[in-house]
Coordinates of C-alpha atoms in Angstrom, one line a residue:
M1 CA 15.6 -23.3 -130.7
A2 CA 13.8 -21.4 -128.0
M3 CA 10.5 -20.0 -128.9
I4 CA 7.3 -18.3 -127.5
A5 CA 4.7 -19.2 -125.3
A6 CA 2.1 -22.0 -126.3
L7 CA -0.2 -21.0 -129.2
A8 CA -3.9 -21.4 -129.2
I9 CA -5.5 -23.1 -132.1
A10 CA -8.7 -21.2 -133.5
G11 CA -11.8 -23.3 -133.8
C12 CA -12.7 -24.5 -137.4
A13 CA -14.9 -27.3 -139.2
T14 CA -13.5 -30.6 -138.1
T15 CA -14.4 -34.3 -138.7
D16 CA -15.0 -35.4 -135.0
Q17 CA -14.8 -38.7 -133.4
S18 CA -17.0 -39.6 -130.7
A19 CA -15.5 -41.4 -127.4
G20 CA -17.6 -44.5 -128.5
D21 CA -16.1 -44.8 -131.9
A22 CA -13.4 -47.5 -131.9
R23 CA -11.7 -45.8 -134.6
R24 CA -9.0 -43.5 -133.1
F25 CA -5.4 -42.4 -132.9
T26 CA -3.9 -43.3 -129.4
Q27 CA -1.2 -42.2 -127.6
I28 CA 1.0 -45.2 -126.7
D29 CA 2.9 -45.4 -123.3
A30 CA 6.2 -47.1 -124.9
P31 CA 9.0 -46.4 -122.5
P32 CA 11.9 -46.0 -122.9
L33 CA 11.1 -44.5 -126.2
T34 CA 8.2 -42.3 -124.9
T35 CA 9.9 -41.5 -121.5
D36 CA 13.5 -40.6 -122.2
R37 CA 13.7 -36.9 -122.1
A38 CA 15.7 -34.7 -124.3
S39 CA 15.6 -31.8 -126.7
T40 CA 14.8 -33.8 -129.7
G41 CA 15.7 -32.5 -133.0
G42 CA 15.0 -35.4 -135.4
V43 CA 13.3 -38.5 -136.0
S44 CA 14.1 -40.8 -138.4
Y45 CA 12.2 -44.2 -139.0
A46 CA 14.7 -46.7 -140.7
D47 CA 15.1 -50.6 -140.8
I48 CA 18.7 -50.1 -139.5
D49 CA 18.9 -53.6 -138.2
G50 CA 17.8 -54.9 -141.3
D51 CA 15.0 -57.0 -139.9
G52 CA 12.1 -55.9 -141.9
D53 CA 10.6 -53.4 -139.5
A54 CA 11.0 -49.6 -138.9
D55 CA 13.5 -48.6 -136.0
A56 CA 13.8 -45.2 -134.7
M57 CA 16.8 -43.0 -134.5
I58 CA 16.5 -39.9 -132.3
T59 CA 18.7 -37.1 -132.6
N60 CA 18.9 -34.9 -129.8
G61 CA 20.2 -31.3 -129.4
Y62 CA 20.7 -29.6 -125.8
D63 CA 18.6 -28.0 -123.1
V64 CA 18.0 -24.5 -124.5
S65 CA 17.1 -22.9 -121.1
S66 CA 20.6 -23.7 -120.1
S67 CA 23.0 -20.7 -120.3
T68 CA 25.8 -23.1 -121.4
P69 CA 24.4 -25.6 -123.4
E70 CA 25.8 -29.3 -123.5
P71 CA 25.2 -31.7 -126.1
Q72 CA 22.5 -34.6 -125.4
D73 CA 23.0 -38.2 -126.2
N74 CA 21.3 -39.4 -129.3
K75 CA 19.0 -42.6 -129.0
F76 CA 18.6 -45.7 -131.2
Y77 CA 15.4 -47.8 -130.4
E78 CA 15.1 -51.3 -132.0
N79 CA 11.8 -52.4 -133.1
R80 CA 11.1 -55.7 -131.7
D81 CA 7.7 -56.9 -133.1
G82 CA 6.2 -53.3 -132.5
V83 CA 8.1 -52.9 -129.3
F84 CA 10.9 -50.4 -129.1
V85 CA 14.0 -51.3 -127.0
A86 CA 16.8 -49.0 -126.4
M87 CA 20.1 -50.2 -127.7
N88 CA 23.7 -48.7 -127.8
P89 CA 25.2 -49.7 -130.9
E90 CA 29.1 -49.1 -130.8
G91 CA 30.0 -46.3 -133.0
L92 CA 26.6 -44.6 -133.0
I93 CA 25.3 -43.5 -129.6
D94 CA 28.8 -42.7 -128.4
I95 CA 29.3 -39.8 -131.0
K96 CA 28.6 -36.6 -129.4
G97 CA 26.9 -33.7 -130.9
Y98 CA 24.4 -30.9 -130.9
G99 CA 22.1 -33.3 -132.8
S100 CA 19.4 -32.1 -135.2
G101 CA 18.6 -34.4 -138.0
S102 CA 19.7 -37.6 -139.7
V103 CA 19.2 -39.5 -142.8
W104 CA 19.6 -43.3 -143.4
A105 CA 20.1 -45.3 -146.4
D106 CA 22.5 -47.6 -148.2
F107 CA 25.3 -45.0 -149.1
D108 CA 27.9 -47.6 -149.9
N109 CA 25.5 -50.1 -151.5
D110 CA 26.7 -53.1 -149.4
G111 CA 23.5 -54.0 -148.1
D112 CA 22.7 -52.2 -145.0
L113 CA 21.8 -48.6 -144.0
D114 CA 24.4 -45.8 -143.3
G115 CA 23.5 -42.5 -141.5
F116 CA 24.6 -38.9 -142.1
L117 CA 23.8 -37.0 -138.6
S118 CA 23.4 -32.9 -138.9
N119 CA 24.5 -30.9 -136.1
Q120 CA 23.9 -27.4 -135.1
R121 CA 26.0 -24.6 -133.2
D122 CA 28.9 -24.6 -136.2
Q123 CA 29.8 -28.1 -135.2
R124 CA 31.1 -30.6 -137.7
N125 CA 28.6 -33.3 -139.0
F126 CA 28.8 -37.3 -138.7
Y127 CA 28.7 -40.0 -141.2
V128 CA 28.5 -43.5 -139.8
E129 CA 28.7 -46.8 -142.0
Q130 CA 27.6 -50.1 -140.5
A131 CA 30.3 -52.4 -139.7
P132 CA 30.3 -56.2 -139.5
P133 CA 28.6 -57.2 -136.2
S134 CA 30.5 -58.3 -133.3
G135 CA 28.8 -61.4 -132.3
A136 CA 25.1 -60.4 -132.2
A137 CA 25.7 -56.8 -131.4
R138 CA 25.3 -54.3 -134.2
R139 CA 28.2 -51.7 -134.8
F140 CA 28.9 -48.8 -136.6
Q141 CA 32.0 -46.8 -137.8
S142 CA 32.3 -43.1 -137.4
M143 CA 33.9 -42.2 -140.7
E144 CA 36.3 -39.2 -140.9
S145 CA 35.6 -38.1 -144.6
A146 CA 36.4 -34.5 -145.5
P147 CA 34.7 -32.5 -146.4
L148 CA 31.4 -34.3 -145.5
T149 CA 32.5 -34.5 -141.8
T150 CA 34.7 -31.7 -141.5
D151 CA 32.1 -28.8 -142.7
G152 CA 30.7 -27.4 -139.9
G153 CA 27.6 -24.8 -139.6
W154 CA 24.1 -24.5 -138.1
S155 CA 23.2 -27.8 -140.2
Y156 CA 19.6 -28.3 -139.3
S157 CA 18.4 -30.7 -142.0
V158 CA 19.5 -33.1 -144.4
A159 CA 18.4 -35.2 -147.4
A160 CA 20.0 -37.7 -149.8
A161 CA 19.1 -38.5 -153.1
D162 CA 21.0 -39.9 -156.3
A163 CA 21.1 -36.4 -157.8
D164 CA 23.3 -37.8 -161.2
N165 CA 21.7 -41.1 -161.3
D166 CA 25.0 -42.9 -161.0
G167 CA 23.8 -45.7 -158.7
Y168 CA 25.0 -43.7 -155.3
L169 CA 23.2 -41.6 -153.0
D170 CA 24.3 -37.8 -152.8
V171 CA 24.0 -35.6 -149.8
Y172 CA 22.3 -32.1 -149.0
V173 CA 22.8 -30.3 -146.0
S174 CA 20.4 -27.2 -144.9
N175 CA 22.2 -24.6 -142.9
G176 CA 20.7 -21.5 -141.0
G177 CA 17.1 -21.6 -140.8
L178 CA 16.5 -20.4 -137.2
G179 CA 18.0 -17.1 -136.6
H180 CA 21.0 -18.0 -138.7
S181 CA 22.0 -17.9 -142.4
G182 CA 24.4 -19.9 -144.5
V183 CA 25.4 -21.4 -147.7
N184 CA 23.8 -25.1 -147.8
F185 CA 26.5 -28.0 -148.3
F186 CA 26.0 -30.4 -151.5
Y187 CA 28.2 -33.4 -151.6
R188 CA 28.4 -35.7 -154.7
N189 CA 29.1 -39.4 -153.3
D190 CA 31.8 -40.9 -155.5
G191 CA 31.4 -44.5 -155.4
G192 CA 30.6 -45.0 -151.7
E193 CA 33.6 -44.2 -149.9
K194 CA 34.4 -40.7 -150.9
F195 CA 32.2 -37.4 -150.9
I196 CA 33.1 -34.5 -153.1
K197 CA 31.8 -31.1 -152.5
I198 CA 30.1 -29.2 -155.2
E199 CA 29.9 -25.3 -154.8
D200 CA 29.4 -24.3 -158.5
Q201 CA 25.8 -24.8 -158.5
P202 CA 23.0 -22.3 -157.3
L203 CA 21.8 -24.8 -154.7
A204 CA 25.3 -24.7 -153.0
S205 CA 26.2 -21.1 -153.5
Q206 CA 23.5 -19.0 -152.2
N207 CA 23.4 -17.5 -148.5
Q208 CA 20.0 -18.5 -147.0
P209 CA 18.4 -19.2 -143.8
S210 CA 17.4 -22.7 -144.8
G211 CA 14.8 -25.0 -142.9
G212 CA 13.8 -28.3 -144.5
A213 CA 14.8 -29.5 -148.0
A214 CA 13.3 -32.6 -149.9
W215 CA 14.3 -34.1 -153.1
A216 CA 11.6 -35.1 -155.6
D217 CA 11.0 -35.5 -159.4
Y218 CA 8.3 -32.7 -159.7
D219 CA 8.4 -32.6 -163.5
N220 CA 8.3 -36.1 -164.2
D221 CA 11.6 -36.2 -166.2
G222 CA 13.4 -39.0 -164.5
D223 CA 15.8 -37.1 -162.1
Q224 CA 15.6 -35.7 -158.5
D225 CA 14.9 -32.0 -158.1
L226 CA 15.2 -30.2 -154.9
I227 CA 13.0 -27.8 -153.0
V228 CA 14.1 -25.7 -150.0
A229 CA 12.2 -23.8 -147.4
N230 CA 13.9 -20.5 -146.6
R231 CA 12.8 -18.2 -143.8
G232 CA 13.4 -15.2 -146.0
S233 CA 13.2 -11.6 -144.5
G234 CA 14.6 -8.3 -145.6
A235 CA 17.2 -8.3 -148.4
D236 CA 16.9 -12.3 -148.2
R237 CA 13.3 -11.9 -149.3
A238 CA 14.3 -11.1 -152.6
L239 CA 15.4 -14.6 -153.3
G240 CA 12.2 -16.0 -152.4
R241 CA 11.2 -18.0 -149.5
L242 CA 10.8 -21.2 -151.7
A243 CA 14.0 -22.2 -153.7
L244 CA 13.3 -24.8 -156.4
Y245 CA 16.3 -26.2 -158.1
R246 CA 15.4 -28.1 -161.5
N247 CA 17.8 -30.7 -162.2
D248 CA 19.1 -30.4 -165.9
G249 CA 21.3 -33.6 -165.6
A250 CA 25.2 -33.9 -164.9
L251 CA 24.8 -32.3 -161.6
A252 CA 23.5 -29.0 -163.1
F253 CA 20.7 -27.2 -161.5
T254 CA 18.8 -24.2 -162.4
R255 CA 16.6 -22.0 -159.9
V256 CA 13.3 -21.7 -161.2
D257 CA 10.8 -20.9 -158.2
K258 CA 10.2 -17.4 -159.6
E259 CA 8.9 -19.1 -162.8
A260 CA 7.1 -22.1 -161.0
F261 CA 5.3 -20.4 -158.0
A262 CA 2.7 -17.5 -158.5
A263 CA 3.2 -16.7 -154.7
D264 CA 5.5 -17.2 -152.0
P265 CA 4.5 -18.6 -148.6
E266 CA 5.2 -16.8 -145.5
S267 CA 8.1 -18.2 -143.3
P268 CA 7.9 -21.7 -144.6
M269 CA 9.9 -24.0 -142.5
S270 CA 9.5 -27.3 -144.2
V271 CA 8.2 -28.7 -147.3
A272 CA 6.5 -32.1 -148.1
W273 CA 5.9 -33.8 -151.4
G274 CA 2.8 -35.8 -152.3
D275 CA 0.2 -36.4 -155.1
V276 CA -2.9 -35.1 -153.2
D277 CA -5.3 -35.4 -156.1
N278 CA -4.0 -38.6 -157.6
D279 CA -3.4 -37.2 -161.2
G280 CA 0.1 -38.8 -161.4
D281 CA 2.4 -35.6 -160.3
L282 CA 3.6 -34.6 -156.9
D283 CA 2.1 -31.6 -155.4
L284 CA 3.6 -29.6 -152.6
Y285 CA 2.9 -28.4 -149.0
T286 CA 4.6 -25.7 -147.1
A287 CA 4.6 -25.5 -143.1
S288 CA 4.9 -22.2 -141.7
L289 CA 5.8 -20.6 -138.2
Y290 CA 4.3 -17.7 -136.2
G291 CA 0.6 -18.7 -136.6
L292 CA 0.6 -18.2 -140.2
A293 CA -1.4 -20.2 -142.4
N294 CA 0.5 -23.4 -144.4
A295 CA 0.2 -23.7 -148.1
L296 CA -0.9 -26.0 -150.6
F297 CA 0.5 -25.9 -154.2
E298 CA -1.0 -28.0 -157.0
N299 CA 1.3 -29.5 -159.8
R300 CA 0.0 -28.3 -162.9
G301 CA 2.2 -31.0 -164.8
D302 CA 3.8 -28.1 -167.1
G303 CA 6.6 -27.3 -164.4
T304 CA 4.5 -24.6 -162.6
F305 CA 2.3 -24.8 -159.5
A306 CA -1.0 -23.2 -158.6
V307 CA -2.0 -22.1 -155.0
K308 CA -4.6 -24.6 -154.0
D309 CA -7.3 -24.3 -151.7
G310 CA -6.6 -27.2 -149.2
G311 CA -9.7 -26.5 -146.9
D312 CA -8.5 -26.8 -143.1
A313 CA -5.0 -27.7 -144.1
T314 CA -4.5 -24.1 -145.8
T315 CA -6.6 -22.0 -143.4
E316 CA -6.1 -23.2 -139.9
P317 CA -3.4 -21.5 -138.1
G318 CA -0.4 -23.1 -136.5
F319 CA 3.3 -22.9 -135.4
S320 CA 4.2 -25.9 -137.9
Y321 CA 7.8 -27.0 -138.1
S322 CA 7.2 -30.3 -140.0
S323 CA 4.4 -32.1 -141.9
T324 CA 4.3 -35.3 -144.0
F325 CA 2.0 -37.0 -146.3
G326 CA 0.4 -40.5 -145.6
D327 CA -2.9 -42.3 -146.3
F328 CA -3.8 -42.6 -142.7
D329 CA -7.3 -44.1 -143.1
N330 CA -6.3 -46.4 -145.9
D331 CA -9.0 -45.0 -148.4
G332 CA -6.7 -44.2 -151.4
D333 CA -5.7 -40.8 -151.1
L334 CA -3.1 -38.9 -149.2
D335 CA -3.9 -37.3 -145.9
L336 CA -1.7 -35.1 -143.8
V337 CA -0.1 -34.7 -140.4
V338 CA 1.2 -31.4 -139.2
G339 CA 3.5 -31.1 -136.1
N340 CA 3.0 -27.9 -134.3
W341 CA 5.1 -26.3 -131.7
G342 CA 3.3 -25.1 -128.6
A343 CA -0.1 -26.1 -129.9
V344 CA -2.1 -29.3 -130.7
S345 CA -0.7 -31.0 -133.6
Q346 CA -3.4 -31.9 -136.4
I347 CA -4.3 -34.7 -138.9
F348 CA -6.1 -33.5 -142.0
L349 CA -8.2 -36.1 -144.1
N350 CA -8.2 -35.7 -147.9
D351 CA -11.6 -36.0 -149.5
G352 CA -9.7 -37.3 -152.7
T353 CA -9.4 -33.9 -154.6
G354 CA -6.7 -32.4 -152.2
R355 CA -9.4 -30.6 -149.9
F356 CA -8.6 -31.6 -146.3
T357 CA -10.8 -31.4 -143.3
R358 CA -8.9 -31.6 -139.8
L359 CA -9.8 -34.7 -137.8
A360 CA -10.7 -33.9 -134.0
T361 CA -9.7 -37.2 -132.6
D362 CA -8.8 -38.1 -128.7
H363 CA -5.1 -37.0 -128.6
F364 CA -5.1 -34.3 -131.2
R365 CA -8.1 -32.6 -129.8
S366 CA -6.3 -31.3 -126.6
S367 CA -2.8 -32.4 -126.2
I368 CA 0.0 -30.0 -126.6
H369 CA 3.1 -30.7 -128.4
Y370 CA 6.6 -28.9 -128.8
A371 CA 6.9 -30.5 -132.2
A372 CA 10.2 -30.3 -133.7
T373 CA 9.5 -33.2 -136.1
V374 CA 7.3 -35.9 -137.2
A375 CA 7.7 -39.0 -138.9
I376 CA 5.5 -42.0 -140.0
A377 CA 5.9 -45.7 -140.5
D378 CA 3.9 -48.9 -140.0
T379 CA 5.6 -49.5 -136.7
D380 CA 3.4 -52.4 -135.7
G381 CA 3.1 -54.3 -138.8
D382 CA -0.7 -54.0 -138.8
G383 CA -1.0 -52.3 -142.1
D384 CA -1.7 -48.8 -141.1
L385 CA 0.6 -45.6 -140.6
D386 CA 1.5 -44.8 -137.1
M387 CA 3.5 -41.6 -136.2
L388 CA 6.1 -40.3 -133.9
V389 CA 6.4 -36.7 -132.8
G390 CA 9.7 -35.6 -131.5
N391 CA 9.3 -32.6 -129.0
W392 CA 11.9 -29.7 -128.3
P393 CA 10.3 -27.5 -125.6
N394 CA 11.4 -24.1 -124.3
S395 CA 12.5 -25.8 -121.1
P396 CA 13.0 -29.0 -119.5
G397 CA 10.1 -31.1 -117.5
V398 CA 7.9 -34.0 -117.2
G399 CA 5.5 -34.0 -120.3
L400 CA 7.4 -31.6 -122.4
E401 CA 10.6 -33.1 -123.4
E402 CA 9.1 -36.6 -123.8
N403 CA 8.4 -38.0 -127.5
V404 CA 5.0 -38.9 -128.4
L405 CA 4.2 -42.4 -130.2
I406 CA 0.9 -42.5 -131.6
E407 CA -0.7 -45.5 -132.7
N408 CA -3.2 -45.6 -135.6
D409 CA -6.4 -47.5 -134.9
F410 CA -8.6 -45.5 -137.4
A411 CA -7.7 -47.2 -140.6
R412 CA -10.0 -49.3 -142.1
G413 CA -9.4 -50.0 -145.6
D414 CA -7.1 -52.6 -147.5
W415 CA -3.4 -51.6 -148.1
L416 CA -0.4 -52.7 -150.0
R417 CA 3.3 -52.1 -149.1
I418 CA 6.3 -52.2 -151.3
A419 CA 9.9 -52.5 -150.3
L420 CA 12.6 -51.9 -152.8
E421 CA 16.0 -53.1 -153.5
G422 CA 18.0 -51.5 -156.3
T423 CA 20.7 -53.0 -158.2
A424 CA 21.7 -50.8 -161.2
S425 CA 20.0 -48.1 -159.0
N426 CA 21.0 -47.2 -155.5
R427 CA 20.6 -50.2 -153.2
S428 CA 17.9 -48.3 -151.1
G429 CA 15.6 -47.4 -154.3
V430 CA 15.5 -43.7 -153.2
G431 CA 14.0 -41.8 -156.1
A432 CA 12.1 -44.8 -157.5
R433 CA 8.7 -43.8 -158.9
L434 CA 5.9 -46.2 -158.2
E435 CA 2.5 -46.1 -160.2
L436 CA 0.1 -48.6 -158.9
R437 CA -3.3 -49.0 -161.0
Y438 CA -6.3 -50.7 -160.1
V439 CA -10.1 -50.8 -160.5
Q440 CA -12.5 -49.8 -157.7
D441 CA -16.2 -49.2 -158.3
G442 CA -15.8 -49.7 -162.0
A443 CA -13.4 -46.8 -162.1
Q444 CA -9.9 -46.9 -163.2
K445 CA -7.7 -45.5 -160.1
L446 CA -4.1 -44.5 -160.1
Q447 CA -1.8 -43.7 -157.0
I448 CA 1.8 -42.9 -157.3
R449 CA 4.8 -42.8 -154.6
E450 CA 8.3 -41.9 -154.7
V451 CA 10.9 -43.1 -152.3
A452 CA 12.4 -40.1 -150.3
T453 CA 14.8 -40.0 -147.5
Q454 CA 13.1 -36.6 -146.1
S455 CA 9.9 -35.0 -145.5
G456 CA 9.0 -32.1 -143.6
W457 CA 11.8 -30.8 -141.1
R458 CA 14.4 -33.0 -140.0
S459 CA 12.1 -36.3 -140.2
Q460 CA 12.5 -39.4 -142.3
N461 CA 9.4 -41.7 -142.8
E462 CA 10.2 -45.4 -143.5
L463 CA 11.6 -46.3 -147.0
V464 CA 8.8 -49.0 -147.4
Q465 CA 6.0 -47.5 -149.3
H466 CA 2.4 -47.5 -148.2
F467 CA -0.6 -47.4 -150.7
G468 CA -4.2 -47.3 -148.9
L469 CA -6.7 -49.1 -151.2
G470 CA -10.1 -48.7 -149.6
A471 CA -12.7 -51.4 -150.1
G472 CA -13.1 -53.6 -153.3
A473 CA -9.9 -52.8 -155.1
N474 CA -9.1 -55.2 -158.0
G475 CA -6.8 -55.8 -160.8
L476 CA -3.8 -54.4 -159.1
E477 CA -1.0 -53.3 -161.4
L478 CA 2.5 -52.0 -160.1
T479 CA 5.0 -50.2 -162.2
I480 CA 8.2 -48.9 -160.8
R481 CA 10.6 -46.3 -162.6
W482 CA 13.8 -47.0 -161.2
P483 CA 16.4 -44.3 -160.9
S484 CA 18.6 -46.0 -163.4
G485 CA 16.0 -45.5 -166.0
A486 CA 14.5 -49.1 -165.8
V487 CA 11.0 -49.6 -166.0
Q488 CA 9.8 -52.6 -164.3
S489 CA 6.3 -54.2 -164.0
V490 CA 5.3 -56.3 -161.0
D491 CA 2.6 -59.0 -160.5
V492 CA 0.5 -58.0 -157.7
S493 CA -1.1 -61.3 -156.4
G494 CA -3.0 -59.8 -153.5
K495 CA -3.8 -56.9 -151.0
N496 CA -2.9 -56.5 -147.4
Q497 CA 0.7 -57.7 -147.7
T498 CA 4.3 -56.5 -148.2
L499 CA 6.0 -57.0 -151.3
K500 CA 9.8 -56.9 -151.8
V501 CA 10.8 -56.0 -155.1
R502 CA 14.5 -56.2 -156.6
E503 CA 15.2 -54.2 -159.5
A504 CA 14.8 -56.3 -162.6
D505 CA 14.1 -59.4 -161.0
G506 CA 10.4 -59.1 -160.1
A507 CA 8.5 -59.7 -156.8

């Protein structure tokens, strides 16, 4: 993953933050999470120990400056009331690989999270299931499950979804991406213990240099579609840099990006879904390398996307590997964080219409990141979204390899968090669509979220869904459309709380 020298960011209009303003994003000194040094491939926030908060799983690769790369240890940090403690669970930390990304969900529907870890350099990938604890110690069992764990490749990113709505999460692995090309892997989960490789569909048969992939129901028909960012060049460019695969049911997919997109972004490395204009459908953001502008595509609601002027988020150059949406100021619309390599990473605030202004705030004003990934979660339980930037620099060194934890002290609005448990659907609720309606300043408001395992590149946000509400929201009504097809209404009795919702049982 060796890259060029640090890239300077050109100046532009920003929302500034004075030194005396108490609203800020603050880099937190949180050893060992922020002092362990390695080439971080992926960052996953997930409640792996099942205690209700987001732990951090870090997949590490190798020192790219070494002539003979050696695998670096992955790291697991348990969240204990907002403090991250390094743990070494049996069967998880002791598996060695050229780590890239990971995805965490309940693949066997037994009530705890399992993990799939992708590896680079033509190494096989890993699948681990949680085993019964030994005393108080959490344990994992590394599963040897062909072809899921015997296929090898330059597997950079992984995303899971229930593609056939059978109640079990399937796995999609992106291969190639950086200097390579390959056929991506798609595995159907056959009952939680066995995975079957699907090779007769376009999403798993076309040879492309793939970066990040993300599942979402972009056409609102109740099943999960797939978008893949491809760094096409030369002959590959004819295939298109964005590959959009429409789910037609029964594990049949049709590639539709030529019809869906009027333009093709330059060198996209990753993709992120989010309803930036609160109109009830998912829009798409693409992050690009080489100083090229990132792109925002507005969902027209008819299966096509229009290029949208996203303000600073689509005009400011960067070297962007990853991005993800979240309501960072809790005002009721989705903002954006973009992780840049060899440059300052960026937070863009949404004006409510999908037009973004860069926030020039303490840490993001001057700190250079070598961001390979960025993930978000409410790690300290205070009702706003914090973020973790995973760094993979060109060479080892203090201040280069350490990951960056950023605490959100900027948000001021009310909030609501929703944690799902599927019954007929997959246990993690992945793919569920949440619609929150409420009244604010006399106007009807709508926000939607969709539970996903991957956003950006090699990053996973916590599965708990976060809604910012601003001030004065009332009459909250939550509707959940589960992957099973069930539609459930949930009474919301108040704000600034986390609701746990079990499918068909209410809150």
